[in-house]
Coordinates of C-alpha atoms and ligand atoms in Angstrom, one line a residue:
X1 CA 11.3 -15.2 12.2
X2 CA 14.1 -14.3 9.7
X3 CA 13.7 -12.3 6.5
X4 CA 16.6 -12.8 4.2
X5 CA 17.3 -10.5 1.3
X6 CA 13.6 -9.9 0.5
X7 CA 12.7 -7.8 -2.6
X8 CA 9.2 -7.1 -3.7
X9 CA 7.8 -5.2 -6.6
X10 CA 4.2 -4.3 -7.1
X11 CA 3.2 -3.2 -10.6
X12 CA 6.8 -2.5 -11.5
X13 CA 7.4 -0.3 -8.4
X14 CA 10.2 -1.6 -6.2
X15 CA 8.4 -1.7 -2.8
X16 CA 10.9 -3.7 -0.6
X17 CA 14.5 -3.6 -1.5
X18 CA 16.9 -6.4 -0.4
X19 CA 15.5 -6.4 3.1
X20 CA 17.1 -8.6 5.8
X21 CA 15.6 -8.6 9.3
X22 CA 15.7 -11.0 12.3
X23 CA 12.4 -10.4 14.0
X24 CA 12.7 -12.0 17.4
X25 CA 11.5 -9.3 19.9
X26 CA 8.2 -9.5 21.6
X27 CA 6.9 -6.2 20.4
X28 CA 8.2 -4.5 17.3
X29 CA 7.1 -1.2 15.9
X30 CA 7.3 -0.2 12.2
X31 CA 7.5 3.4 11.3
X32 CA 8.2 5.4 8.1
X33 CA 6.6 7.9 5.7
X34 CA 3.6 7.1 3.6
X35 CA 4.6 4.6 0.8
X36 CA 7.7 3.4 2.6
X37 CA 6.5 -0.2 2.5
X38 CA 5.1 -0.8 6.0
X39 CA 1.8 -2.3 4.9
X40 CA 3.5 -4.3 2.1
X41 CA 6.0 -5.8 4.6
X42 CA 3.1 -6.8 6.9
X43 CA 1.2 -8.3 4.0
X44 CA 4.2 -10.2 2.9
X45 CA 4.8 -11.6 6.4
X46 CA 1.2 -12.7 6.6
X47 CA 1.7 -14.5 3.3
X48 CA -0.9 -12.4 1.3
X49 CA 1.8 -11.4 -1.3
X50 CA 5.0 -13.2 -2.3
X51 CA 8.4 -11.7 -2.6
X52 CA 10.2 -11.6 -6.0
X53 CA 13.3 -12.9 -4.3
X54 CA 14.5 -13.8 -0.8
X55 CA 13.3 -16.0 1.9
X56 CA 11.3 -16.0 5.2
X57 CA 12.4 -18.6 7.7
X58 CA 10.7 -19.8 10.9
X59 CA 7.4 -18.0 10.0
X60 CA 4.9 -18.7 12.7
X61 CA 2.1 -21.1 11.7
X62 CA -0.8 -18.9 12.6
X63 CA -0.5 -15.2 11.9
X64 CA -3.3 -12.8 12.7
X65 CA -3.5 -9.4 11.0
X66 CA -5.5 -6.3 11.7
X67 CA -5.7 -4.4 8.5
X68 CA -5.3 -0.6 8.0
X69 CA -9.0 -0.5 6.9
X70 CA -11.4 -2.4 9.2
X71 CA -13.9 -2.7 6.3
X72 CA -11.4 -5.0 4.6
X73 CA -11.4 -7.4 7.5
X74 CA -14.9 -7.7 8.9
X75 CA -16.9 -10.5 7.1
X76 CA -20.1 -10.9 9.0
X77 CA -23.2 -8.8 9.7
X78 CA -23.0 -9.1 13.5
X79 CA -20.4 -8.9 16.2
X80 CA -21.4 -12.3 17.5
X81 CA -21.0 -14.0 14.1
X82 CA -17.7 -12.3 13.5
X83 CA -16.2 -13.5 16.8
X84 CA -17.8 -17.0 16.5
X85 CA -16.3 -17.5 13.1
X86 CA -12.8 -17.0 14.5
X87 CA -13.5 -19.2 17.5
X88 CA -14.8 -22.1 15.4
X89 CA -11.9 -21.7 12.9
X90 CA -9.6 -22.2 15.9
X91 CA -11.1 -25.6 16.4
X92 CA -13.6 -25.0 19.1
X93 CA -17.1 -26.6 19.0
X94 CA -19.8 -24.5 17.5
X95 CA -22.1 -25.0 20.4
X96 CA -19.7 -23.3 22.9
X97 CA -18.6 -20.6 20.4
X98 CA -21.2 -18.0 21.6
X99 CA -20.1 -18.4 25.2
X100 CA -16.4 -18.1 24.2
X101 CA -17.3 -14.9 22.3
X102 CA -19.1 -13.5 25.4
X103 CA -16.1 -14.4 27.6
X104 CA -13.7 -12.7 25.2
X105 CA -15.8 -9.5 25.2
X106 CA -16.1 -9.6 29.0
X107 CA -12.4 -10.2 29.4
X108 CA -11.7 -7.0 27.5
X109 CA -14.5 -5.1 29.1
X110 CA -16.3 -4.7 25.7
X111 CA -19.7 -6.3 26.6
X112 CA -21.4 -3.3 25.0
X113 CA -20.5 -4.8 21.6
X114 CA -22.3 -8.1 22.3
X115 CA -25.6 -7.7 20.5
X116 CA -24.5 -5.1 17.9
X117 CA -24.7 -5.3 14.1
X118 CA -21.3 -4.4 12.5
X119 CA -22.8 -1.7 10.4
X120 CA -24.0 0.2 13.5
X121 CA -20.5 0.3 15.0
X122 CA -18.4 3.4 15.0
X123 CA -15.0 3.4 13.3
X124 CA -13.3 2.9 16.7
X125 CA -15.6 0.0 17.7
X126 CA -15.0 -1.6 14.3
X127 CA -11.3 -1.4 14.9
X128 CA -11.7 -2.9 18.4
X129 CA -13.7 -5.7 16.9
X130 CA -10.9 -6.4 14.4
X131 CA -8.4 -6.7 17.2
X132 CA -10.7 -9.0 19.2
X133 CA -11.5 -11.2 16.2
X134 CA -7.8 -11.6 15.5
X135 CA -7.5 -12.7 19.2
X136 CA -10.4 -15.1 18.7
X137 CA -8.4 -16.6 15.8
X138 CA -5.7 -17.7 18.3
X139 CA -2.7 -16.5 16.3
X140 CA 0.9 -17.0 17.4
X141 CA 2.0 -13.7 15.8
X142 CA -0.2 -10.6 15.5
X143 CA 0.4 -8.0 12.8
X144 CA -1.3 -4.6 13.3
X145 CA -1.4 -2.1 10.5
X146 CA -2.2 1.3 12.1
X147 CA -4.7 -0.2 14.5
X148 CA -5.4 3.2 16.2
X149 CA -5.7 5.5 13.1
X150 CA -9.0 7.4 13.4
X151 CA -9.7 6.3 17.0
X152 CA -10.6 8.7 19.8
X153 CA -8.6 8.6 23.0
X154 CA -10.8 6.2 24.8
X155 CA -10.9 3.7 21.9
X156 CA -7.1 4.1 21.4
X157 CA -6.6 3.3 25.1
X158 CA -8.9 0.3 24.9
X159 CA -7.1 -1.1 21.8
X160 CA -3.6 -0.5 23.2
X161 CA -4.7 -2.0 26.5
X162 CA -5.6 -5.2 24.6
X163 CA -2.4 -5.1 22.6
X164 CA -0.2 -4.6 25.7
X165 CA -1.8 -7.5 27.4
X166 CA -1.1 -10.0 24.5
X167 CA 1.3 -12.7 25.2
X168 CA 2.0 -13.2 21.5
X169 CA 4.6 -11.5 19.4
X170 CA 3.3 -8.3 17.9
X171 CA 4.5 -6.3 14.9
X172 CA 2.7 -2.9 14.6
X173 CA 2.9 -0.2 11.9
X174 CA 1.9 3.2 13.1
X175 CA 2.4 7.0 12.6
X176 CA 1.4 7.4 16.3
X177 CA 4.8 7.2 18.0
X178 CA 3.5 7.6 21.5
X179 CA 2.1 4.0 21.1
X180 CA 5.6 2.6 20.7
X181 CA 7.2 3.9 23.9
X182 CA 7.3 0.6 25.7
X183 CA 8.0 -1.5 22.6
X184 CA 11.2 -3.6 22.5
X185 CA 12.3 -2.4 19.1
X186 CA 11.4 0.1 16.3
X187 CA 12.3 -0.3 12.6
X188 CA 12.2 2.8 10.4
X189 CA 11.5 1.9 6.8
X190 CA 12.3 4.3 4.0
X191 CA 11.8 3.5 0.3
X192 CA 11.5 -0.2 1.2
X193 CA 14.8 -0.3 3.1
X194 CA 15.7 -0.1 6.8
X195 CA 16.9 3.4 7.6
X196 CA 17.2 2.9 11.4
X197 CA 16.6 0.0 13.7
X198 CA 16.8 -0.1 17.5
X199 CA 15.4 1.2 20.7
X200 CA 12.1 3.1 20.3
X201 CA 13.3 6.4 21.8
X202 CA 16.5 6.5 19.6
X203 CA 14.8 5.5 16.4
X204 CA 11.9 7.9 16.8
X205 CA 14.2 10.7 17.8
X206 CA 16.2 10.2 14.6
X207 CA 13.1 10.0 12.5
X208 CA 11.8 13.3 14.0
X209 CA 15.2 14.9 13.5
X210 CA 15.1 13.9 9.8
X211 CA 11.7 15.6 9.4
X212 CA 12.8 18.9 10.9
X213 CA 15.5 19.3 8.2
X214 CA 19.0 20.6 8.3
X215 CA 19.9 23.4 10.7
X216 CA 16.6 23.2 12.6
X217 CA 17.6 20.9 15.5
Ligands
ATP1 N1 -1.4 -3.1 -4.8 C1 -0.5 -2.3 -5.2 N2 -0.1 -2.1 -6.4 C2 0.9 -1.3 -6.8 N3 1.6 -0.6 -5.9 C3 1.3 -0.7 -4.7 C4 0.3 -1.6 -4.2 N4 0.2 -1.5 -2.8 C5 1.2 -0.7 -2.5 N5 1.9 -0.2 -3.6 C6 3.0 0.8 -3.6 O1 4.0 0.2 -2.7 C7 4.6 1.3 -2.0 C8 4.5 1.0 -0.5 O2 3.2 1.1 -0.1 P1 2.7 0.6 1.4 O3 1.2 0.7 1.4 O4 3.4 -0.6 1.7 O5 3.3 1.8 2.2 P2 3.0 2.2 3.8 O6 4.4 2.5 4.4 O7 2.1 1.3 4.4 O8 2.3 3.7 3.6 P3 1.2 4.4 4.5 O9 1.9 5.0 5.7 O10 0.6 5.4 3.6 O11 0.2 3.3 5.0 C9 3.9 2.6 -2.4 O12 4.7 3.2 -3.4 C10 2.6 2.1 -3.0 O13 2.2 3.0 -4.0
MG2 MG1 0.2 1.4 5.2

């Protein structure tokens, strides 16, 4: 996918500023301070908002997105209904959807979620369900907006285990740099522009250096 000279304003604030990116790597991390434009860029790629100018070429047909807040994503009262919706959307027959949902949970060792109502899930379990329901949707590209924020270690490991096993292209925004060690590329956004772009270790080291201020490193 190619982003060419994308600019975006939201309520007269310039959020993305003449951004050009060729997004071809398998797993791409997105970092940057609060308000730098990470979520806006993901929403734009997903097609939820339109740029003021610029173009996106070769955008995958089916894009799944895990939102920063799981409450904005989950639509149904039960785990089963949530997963079945995605599975039926994907074109599967309704009669076999429940079995597919069971298989999906078993594949990711999350059988414990099977008969739960969404309101009784913890924050971590809701986030896990968001990732699974995006997988159920059968997307070609998966966008993840801080999928591990507020998760405990076990839930984080479970979510990252799922993400690491995905064959699809992944673009993930996070403040948790440890999650990006084995990614192929990290893009550091600052005020809606690319500040650094390259190998995870290099980009993250530069970012951390910038936080420590002059004379401290
Ligand atoms: N719906 C909106 N209306 C107006 N301004 C918005 C809207 N959404 C985001 N913004 C502004 O766009 C800028 C980028 O926000 P965005 O949420 O993309 O940042 P972010 O990098 O995801 O930050 P965070 O790390 O806090 O999640 C901020 O200045 C924000 O105030
Ligand atoms: Mg954000």
